[in-house]
Amino acid sequence: MKIGTKFIHAGMEPDPSTGAIMTPVYMTSTYVQEAPGVNKGFEYARSQNPTRKALEEALATIENGQYGLAFSSGVAATDAVLKLLAPGDEVVTGNDLYGGTYRLFTKVFERFGIKFKYVDMGSLETVEAAMSAATKLIWLETPTNPLMNIGDIAAISNIAKSRGALLCVDNTFASPYLQNPLDNGADIVMHSSTKYLGGHSDVIQGALVVNEKGLYDQLYFIQKSCGAVPGPMDCFLVLRGIKTLHLRMQRHCENGEKIAHWLRNHPKIGKVYWCGFEDHPGYSVAKKQMRGFGGMMSFELKDNSVEAAKKVLSGTHLFSLAESLGGVESLINHPASMTHASIPREERIKNGLSDSLIRLSVGVEDADDLIEDLARAIG
């Protein structure tokens, strides 16, 4: 199936009891068994739910994987991956990382004896140099949040495999419409389904997709044992969101390209971070592994002060000042005080995330209206 057809039909089977074309929302906590251990494939809703099962099949399909797992949030999905590790294991990850992931790594898993190395994932030499005998996982965001840096999935997969480590790719910013990390050698794909998969800012959910049965079994055991499962209504909402993912992403990409170029040509804008610029250091890799460049970007004003940034952040009307991303509506965000506030300032500054950086999640509104909104706010 072509990609648009795949998104619409993934996980879709008519309900066997009624023929309903949409997957029903199974609001139940348990299932009646004919005899002990004799059931219809469902025992208890923390372990299985028919709505969740349909979503997990859809997630596997759209990421070209074999097995999908739906979690109660993206952080819960990340947490499950880290629970594959043991004290003394090491993780190599990016120095430009979503603040919630950084917080989970530093404030939770470091306490259990897991070591994290934060490096420039755009440099294969740096990634290679960070590996050791204790490295069991490479955690890669590409594009990164919020500086839009690019990591070469295939090349980093080769590094991981040569050292016996797993590669997990956070594919939230790209979505399965723009890239499929398993096709490039990743072992695990993670999504905050809250973002582009759901697409309507009305659900919190996470996802993992893998190809290897043994790895799936481990992750399923962790999910079942630790309990970070989504409710059936949330699963229904993400299933519904996936059906229009290709349509939404097409518009996100179109609008993103227009706004990125408009920002770059604005006399008051200093630097624009968007991986679709041909002079972006990761452009050639992005072009190789992605189908488009998306609607996520960040920028700095020439007046690179927090005061000037706050004036812009509070001056938009169509761009709503809020955390999150990937919804149909456009959002504007201040990473230093919002999504990345948990990262110490000195670490943020060292890695290029300034106090005045502004992040945009460009929605699917009319691009000219969005440009006019930004023009008024920037002045």
Short mmCIF file of C-alpha atoms in Angstrom, two decimals:
data_model
loop_
_atom_site.label_atom_id
_atom_site.label_comp_id
_atom_site.label_asym_id
_atom_site.label_seq_id
_atom_site.Cartn_x
_atom_site.Cartn_y
_atom_site.Cartn_z
CA MET A 1 0.00 0.00 0.00
CA LYS A 2 1.07 3.56 -0.65
CA ILE A 3 1.64 5.62 2.48
CA GLY A 4 -1.71 7.48 2.52
CA THR A 5 -3.68 4.27 2.08
CA LYS A 6 -1.62 2.63 4.81
CA PHE A 7 -2.42 5.36 7.35
CA ILE A 8 -6.16 5.12 6.68
CA HIS A 9 -6.40 1.32 6.81
CA ALA A 10 -3.72 0.45 9.41
CA GLY A 11 -5.19 -1.60 12.26
CA MET A 12 -8.63 -1.44 10.70
CA GLU A 13 -10.85 -4.50 10.69
CA PRO A 14 -14.67 -4.32 10.85
CA ASP A 15 -15.94 -5.13 14.33
CA PRO A 16 -16.79 -8.87 14.21
CA SER A 17 -19.89 -8.52 16.38
CA THR A 18 -21.57 -5.63 14.53
CA GLY A 19 -19.59 -4.86 11.39
CA ALA A 20 -18.80 -1.36 12.68
CA ILE A 21 -16.15 0.20 10.44
CA MET A 22 -14.63 2.16 13.34
CA THR A 23 -12.93 0.22 16.12
CA PRO A 24 -15.24 0.27 19.18
CA VAL A 25 -14.07 1.77 22.45
CA TYR A 26 -13.98 -1.22 24.80
CA MET A 27 -14.58 0.31 28.22
CA THR A 28 -13.97 -2.73 30.39
CA SER A 29 -11.50 -3.67 33.08
CA THR A 30 -11.80 -7.45 32.76
CA TYR A 31 -13.12 -10.22 30.50
CA VAL A 32 -15.30 -13.25 31.22
CA GLN A 33 -13.51 -16.58 30.75
CA GLU A 34 -15.15 -19.85 29.76
CA ALA A 35 -12.88 -21.73 32.17
CA PRO A 36 -9.64 -20.87 33.96
CA GLY A 37 -7.18 -19.91 31.22
CA VAL A 38 -9.79 -20.37 28.46
CA ASN A 39 -10.63 -16.99 27.00
CA LYS A 40 -10.95 -15.05 23.75
CA GLY A 41 -7.46 -13.60 23.92
CA PHE A 42 -8.25 -11.06 26.61
CA GLU A 43 -7.95 -11.51 30.38
CA TYR A 44 -7.43 -8.20 32.14
CA ALA A 45 -7.34 -4.72 30.62
CA ARG A 46 -3.89 -3.78 31.90
CA SER A 47 -2.58 -6.68 29.83
CA GLN A 48 -4.82 -6.38 26.77
CA ASN A 49 -7.67 -4.29 25.40
CA PRO A 50 -9.22 -4.70 21.92
CA THR A 51 -9.09 -0.96 21.16
CA ARG A 52 -5.46 -0.81 22.24
CA LYS A 53 -4.69 -3.94 20.24
CA ALA A 54 -6.05 -2.31 17.08
CA LEU A 55 -3.92 0.78 17.73
CA GLU A 56 -0.80 -1.27 18.38
CA GLU A 57 -1.29 -3.11 15.09
CA ALA A 58 -1.71 0.27 13.38
CA LEU A 59 1.46 1.62 14.99
CA ALA A 60 3.45 -1.37 13.76
CA THR A 61 2.05 -1.00 10.26
CA ILE A 62 2.76 2.71 9.84
CA GLU A 63 6.34 2.32 11.13
CA ASN A 64 7.01 -0.73 8.92
CA GLY A 65 7.52 -2.80 12.07
CA GLN A 66 6.25 -6.10 13.38
CA TYR A 67 5.12 -5.18 16.90
CA GLY A 68 3.63 -2.05 18.44
CA LEU A 69 3.06 -1.07 22.05
CA ALA A 70 0.91 1.85 23.20
CA PHE A 71 1.76 3.60 26.49
CA SER A 72 0.11 6.19 28.70
CA SER A 73 2.60 8.88 27.54
CA GLY A 74 5.77 9.34 25.54
CA VAL A 75 7.77 9.53 28.77
CA ALA A 76 6.20 6.20 29.87
CA ALA A 77 7.37 4.64 26.60
CA THR A 78 10.87 6.04 27.18
CA ASP A 79 10.78 4.72 30.75
CA ALA A 80 10.03 1.21 29.47
CA VAL A 81 13.03 1.27 27.13
CA LEU A 82 15.34 2.35 29.95
CA LYS A 83 14.03 -0.53 32.07
CA LEU A 84 15.69 -2.92 29.62
CA LEU A 85 18.97 -1.81 31.22
CA ALA A 86 20.72 -2.77 34.45
CA PRO A 87 22.91 -0.86 36.93
CA GLY A 88 26.31 -0.18 35.39
CA ASP A 89 24.99 0.06 31.83
CA GLU A 90 25.70 3.17 29.78
CA VAL A 91 23.54 5.15 27.35
CA VAL A 92 24.95 7.40 24.61
CA THR A 93 22.53 10.16 23.74
CA GLY A 94 22.33 13.66 22.32
CA ASN A 95 23.35 16.91 23.98
CA ASP A 96 20.29 18.54 22.37
CA LEU A 97 17.51 16.53 23.95
CA TYR A 98 13.87 17.02 24.93
CA GLY A 99 13.80 18.32 28.50
CA GLY A 100 11.44 15.60 29.74
CA THR A 101 13.78 12.89 28.46
CA TYR A 102 16.77 14.62 30.04
CA ARG A 103 14.90 14.89 33.35
CA LEU A 104 13.99 11.18 33.28
CA PHE A 105 17.59 10.21 32.53
CA THR A 106 19.25 12.48 35.10
CA LYS A 107 16.74 12.58 37.95
CA VAL A 108 15.42 9.01 37.85
CA PHE A 109 17.65 6.50 36.08
CA GLU A 110 21.02 7.93 37.12
CA ARG A 111 19.94 7.13 40.69
CA PHE A 112 19.73 3.45 39.70
CA GLY A 113 23.31 3.29 38.45
CA ILE A 114 22.80 3.90 34.74
CA LYS A 115 25.31 6.30 33.18
CA PHE A 116 24.45 8.75 30.38
CA LYS A 117 26.85 10.37 27.94
CA TYR A 118 25.53 13.49 26.17
CA VAL A 119 27.28 14.09 22.86
CA ASP A 120 26.84 15.70 19.47
CA MET A 121 24.89 13.01 17.60
CA GLY A 122 25.54 14.76 14.29
CA SER A 123 29.20 13.72 14.54
CA LEU A 124 29.69 10.01 13.94
CA GLU A 125 33.25 10.25 15.25
CA THR A 126 31.96 11.69 18.53
CA VAL A 127 29.31 8.97 18.85
CA GLU A 128 31.92 6.28 18.15
CA ALA A 129 34.31 7.77 20.70
CA ALA A 130 31.61 7.80 23.39
CA MET A 131 30.93 4.07 23.06
CA SER A 132 32.37 1.65 25.59
CA ALA A 133 31.98 -1.97 26.60
CA ALA A 134 29.25 -0.83 29.01
CA THR A 135 27.19 0.97 26.33
CA LYS A 136 23.94 -0.93 25.92
CA LEU A 137 21.74 1.75 24.31
CA ILE A 138 22.02 4.69 21.94
CA TRP A 139 19.10 7.10 22.31
CA LEU A 140 18.71 9.31 19.23
CA GLU A 141 16.37 12.22 18.55
CA THR A 142 16.29 13.28 14.90
CA PRO A 143 15.34 16.01 14.24
CA THR A 144 16.15 17.18 17.75
CA ASN A 145 14.00 19.25 20.06
CA PRO A 146 14.38 22.22 19.76
CA LEU A 147 17.49 22.91 17.63
CA MET A 148 16.51 20.65 14.71
CA ASN A 149 19.83 18.81 14.59
CA ILE A 150 19.98 15.65 12.47
CA GLY A 151 21.49 12.27 13.27
CA ASP A 152 22.29 9.70 10.59
CA ILE A 153 20.10 6.75 11.64
CA ALA A 154 21.72 4.17 9.35
CA ALA A 155 25.28 5.14 10.29
CA ILE A 156 24.54 5.27 14.02
CA SER A 157 22.76 1.92 13.72
CA ASN A 158 25.97 0.46 12.31
CA ILE A 159 27.91 1.84 15.29
CA ALA A 160 25.36 0.37 17.70
CA LYS A 161 25.40 -3.05 16.06
CA SER A 162 29.20 -3.19 15.96
CA ARG A 163 29.22 -2.69 19.74
CA GLY A 164 26.24 -4.90 20.60
CA ALA A 165 24.07 -1.98 21.68
CA LEU A 166 20.44 -1.17 20.88
CA LEU A 167 19.45 1.95 18.94
CA CYS A 168 16.21 3.66 19.91
CA VAL A 169 15.06 6.59 17.77
CA ASP A 170 12.63 9.20 19.07
CA ASN A 171 10.64 9.82 15.89
CA THR A 172 8.18 12.31 17.41
CA PHE A 173 9.25 15.38 15.42
CA ALA A 174 9.28 13.61 12.06
CA SER A 175 6.34 11.21 12.46
CA PRO A 176 6.07 8.01 10.40
CA TYR A 177 5.00 10.14 7.43
CA LEU A 178 8.46 11.71 7.15
CA GLN A 179 10.76 8.90 8.29
CA ASN A 180 10.76 5.25 9.36
CA PRO A 181 13.81 4.55 11.55
CA LEU A 182 13.37 0.75 11.52
CA ASP A 183 13.99 0.83 7.77
CA ASN A 184 17.38 2.43 8.52
CA GLY A 185 18.45 -0.10 11.14
CA ALA A 186 16.96 1.20 14.40
CA ASP A 187 15.91 -1.46 16.90
CA ILE A 188 13.18 0.59 18.60
CA VAL A 189 11.12 3.57 17.47
CA MET A 190 9.56 5.79 20.13
CA HIS A 191 6.77 8.33 19.69
CA SER A 192 5.02 10.79 21.88
CA SER A 193 1.71 9.95 20.21
CA THR A 194 0.37 13.07 21.90
CA LYS A 195 1.96 15.04 19.08
CA TYR A 196 1.59 14.30 15.35
CA LEU A 197 0.02 10.84 15.66
CA GLY A 198 -2.93 12.15 17.68
CA GLY A 199 -2.67 15.48 15.93
CA HIS A 200 -5.48 17.35 17.69
CA SER A 201 -4.04 18.24 21.13
CA ASP A 202 -6.64 16.11 22.90
CA VAL A 203 -4.75 13.03 24.09
CA ILE A 204 -1.63 12.05 26.06
CA GLN A 205 -0.04 8.84 24.81
CA GLY A 206 3.24 7.17 23.80
CA ALA A 207 4.30 4.34 21.51
CA LEU A 208 7.10 1.88 20.81
CA VAL A 209 7.55 -0.16 17.63
CA VAL A 210 10.05 -3.00 17.12
CA ASN A 211 10.77 -5.83 14.69
CA GLU A 212 12.37 -8.41 16.97
CA LYS A 213 10.05 -10.75 18.88
CA GLY A 214 12.36 -11.18 21.87
CA LEU A 215 12.68 -7.42 22.30
CA TYR A 216 8.91 -7.02 22.01
CA ASP A 217 8.38 -9.70 24.66
CA GLN A 218 10.70 -7.87 27.07
CA LEU A 219 8.99 -4.53 26.50
CA TYR A 220 5.52 -6.06 26.79
CA PHE A 221 6.52 -7.69 30.09
CA ILE A 222 7.74 -4.30 31.37
CA GLN A 223 4.52 -2.62 30.21
CA LYS A 224 2.31 -5.26 31.81
CA SER A 225 4.32 -5.34 35.03
CA CYS A 226 4.74 -1.58 35.49
CA GLY A 227 1.28 -0.66 34.23
CA ALA A 228 1.84 2.47 32.12
CA VAL A 229 -0.98 1.62 29.71
CA PRO A 230 -3.34 4.02 27.92
CA GLY A 231 -7.10 4.01 28.30
CA PRO A 232 -9.27 2.74 25.44
CA MET A 233 -10.70 6.18 24.63
CA ASP A 234 -7.19 7.57 24.23
CA CYS A 235 -6.37 4.66 21.91
CA PHE A 236 -9.46 5.44 19.86
CA LEU A 237 -8.41 9.08 19.51
CA VAL A 238 -4.91 8.16 18.29
CA LEU A 239 -6.38 5.61 15.87
CA ARG A 240 -8.58 8.37 14.49
CA GLY A 241 -5.65 10.77 14.31
CA ILE A 242 -3.51 8.35 12.31
CA LYS A 243 -6.12 8.28 9.54
CA THR A 244 -5.39 11.89 8.59
CA LEU A 245 -1.65 11.92 9.40
CA HIS A 246 -0.56 12.10 5.76
CA LEU A 247 -2.95 14.94 4.98
CA ARG A 248 -1.93 16.93 8.02
CA MET A 249 1.80 16.35 7.53
CA GLN A 250 1.61 17.51 3.92
CA ARG A 251 0.22 20.85 5.12
CA HIS A 252 2.61 21.04 8.08
CA CYS A 253 5.50 20.63 5.62
CA GLU A 254 4.13 23.19 3.14
CA ASN A 255 3.47 25.77 5.84
CA GLY A 256 6.75 25.02 7.59
CA GLU A 257 8.76 25.67 4.44
CA LYS A 258 7.01 28.98 3.77
CA ILE A 259 7.40 30.23 7.33
CA ALA A 260 11.01 29.09 7.71
CA HIS A 261 12.03 31.03 4.60
CA TRP A 262 9.96 34.05 5.63
CA LEU A 263 11.62 34.11 9.04
CA ARG A 264 15.07 33.80 7.51
CA ASN A 265 14.45 36.84 5.32
CA HIS A 266 13.02 38.98 8.14
CA PRO A 267 15.32 41.86 9.12
CA LYS A 268 14.75 41.33 12.86
CA ILE A 269 15.46 37.59 12.86
CA GLY A 270 18.95 36.37 13.65
CA LYS A 271 19.11 32.60 13.17
CA VAL A 272 16.46 30.11 12.06
CA TYR A 273 16.81 26.41 12.91
CA TRP A 274 15.02 24.27 10.30
CA CYS A 275 16.48 21.15 8.70
CA GLY A 276 15.08 21.97 5.24
CA PHE A 277 17.62 24.71 4.52
CA GLU A 278 20.24 23.48 2.07
CA ASP A 279 23.01 25.00 4.21
CA HIS A 280 21.76 23.22 7.36
CA PRO A 281 24.67 20.98 8.52
CA GLY A 282 22.38 17.94 8.54
CA TYR A 283 20.53 18.71 5.30
CA SER A 284 22.06 15.93 3.19
CA VAL A 285 21.33 13.31 5.86
CA ALA A 286 17.81 14.65 6.40
CA LYS A 287 17.14 14.54 2.67
CA LYS A 288 18.38 10.94 2.55
CA GLN A 289 16.32 9.57 5.46
CA MET A 290 13.26 11.86 5.47
CA ARG A 291 10.46 12.45 2.95
CA GLY A 292 10.12 16.11 3.91
CA PHE A 293 11.30 18.57 6.53
CA GLY A 294 8.20 19.13 8.67
CA GLY A 295 6.68 22.05 10.49
CA MET A 296 8.96 22.27 13.54
CA MET A 297 11.51 25.08 13.77
CA SER A 298 13.16 27.46 16.20
CA PHE A 299 14.56 30.96 15.81
CA GLU A 300 16.39 33.74 17.59
CA LEU A 301 15.84 37.47 17.24
CA LYS A 302 18.73 39.79 16.38
CA ASP A 303 17.81 41.49 19.65
CA ASN A 304 18.77 38.28 21.40
CA SER A 305 17.29 39.20 24.78
CA VAL A 306 14.72 37.43 26.91
CA GLU A 307 12.64 40.63 27.01
CA ALA A 308 12.42 40.82 23.22
CA ALA A 309 11.57 37.12 23.00
CA LYS A 310 8.81 37.45 25.62
CA LYS A 311 7.29 40.32 23.63
CA VAL A 312 7.01 38.04 20.60
CA LEU A 313 5.80 35.08 22.65
CA SER A 314 2.98 37.14 24.13
CA GLY A 315 2.18 39.01 20.93
CA THR A 316 0.77 36.31 18.68
CA HIS A 317 -2.88 35.47 18.22
CA LEU A 318 -2.99 32.42 15.93
CA PHE A 319 0.19 30.96 17.42
CA SER A 320 -0.90 29.96 20.93
CA LEU A 321 1.72 30.14 23.69
CA ALA A 322 1.68 26.59 25.02
CA GLU A 323 3.77 23.46 25.54
CA SER A 324 3.49 20.46 23.21
CA LEU A 325 3.50 20.37 19.41
CA GLY A 326 2.13 18.53 16.39
CA GLY A 327 -1.50 19.61 16.61
CA VAL A 328 -3.49 21.13 13.79
CA GLU A 329 -3.25 24.52 15.51
CA SER A 330 0.01 26.48 15.55
CA LEU A 331 1.88 26.80 18.85
CA ILE A 332 4.70 29.06 20.00
CA ASN A 333 6.95 28.02 22.85
CA HIS A 334 9.85 29.27 24.98
CA PRO A 335 12.03 26.18 25.55
CA ALA A 336 14.22 27.73 28.25
CA SER A 337 11.27 28.29 30.60
CA MET A 338 8.84 25.65 29.33
CA THR A 339 9.74 22.35 27.61
CA HIS A 340 13.45 22.44 28.54
CA ALA A 341 13.32 24.16 31.93
CA SER A 342 14.58 20.99 33.64
CA ILE A 343 17.94 21.27 31.83
CA PRO A 344 20.45 23.38 33.82
CA ARG A 345 21.03 26.76 32.18
CA GLU A 346 24.77 26.23 31.74
CA GLU A 347 24.08 22.96 29.92
CA ARG A 348 21.46 24.60 27.68
CA ILE A 349 23.74 27.51 26.78
CA LYS A 350 26.72 25.24 26.13
CA ASN A 351 24.66 23.21 23.66
CA GLY A 352 23.25 26.22 21.83
CA LEU A 353 19.84 26.53 23.47
CA SER A 354 19.78 30.21 24.36
CA ASP A 355 17.51 31.94 26.87
CA SER A 356 15.76 33.77 24.02
CA LEU A 357 15.21 30.86 21.64
CA ILE A 358 11.63 30.60 20.34
CA ARG A 359 10.18 27.31 19.05
CA LEU A 360 7.31 27.04 16.60
CA SER A 361 5.00 24.14 15.88
CA VAL A 362 3.54 25.30 12.58
CA GLY A 363 -0.03 24.10 12.20
CA VAL A 364 -2.29 23.56 9.21
CA GLU A 365 -3.94 26.99 9.08
CA ASP A 366 -3.49 29.23 6.04
CA ALA A 367 0.22 30.05 5.84
CA ASP A 368 -0.39 33.70 4.93
CA ASP A 369 -2.46 34.17 8.09
CA LEU A 370 0.29 32.61 10.17
CA ILE A 371 2.93 34.86 8.59
CA GLU A 372 0.79 37.91 9.24
CA ASP A 373 0.41 36.84 12.87
CA LEU A 374 4.18 36.47 13.30
CA ALA A 375 4.83 39.75 11.48
CA ARG A 376 2.63 41.65 13.95
CA ALA A 377 4.31 40.01 16.95
CA ILE A 378 7.87 40.52 15.71
CA GLY A 379 7.13 44.08 14.57
#
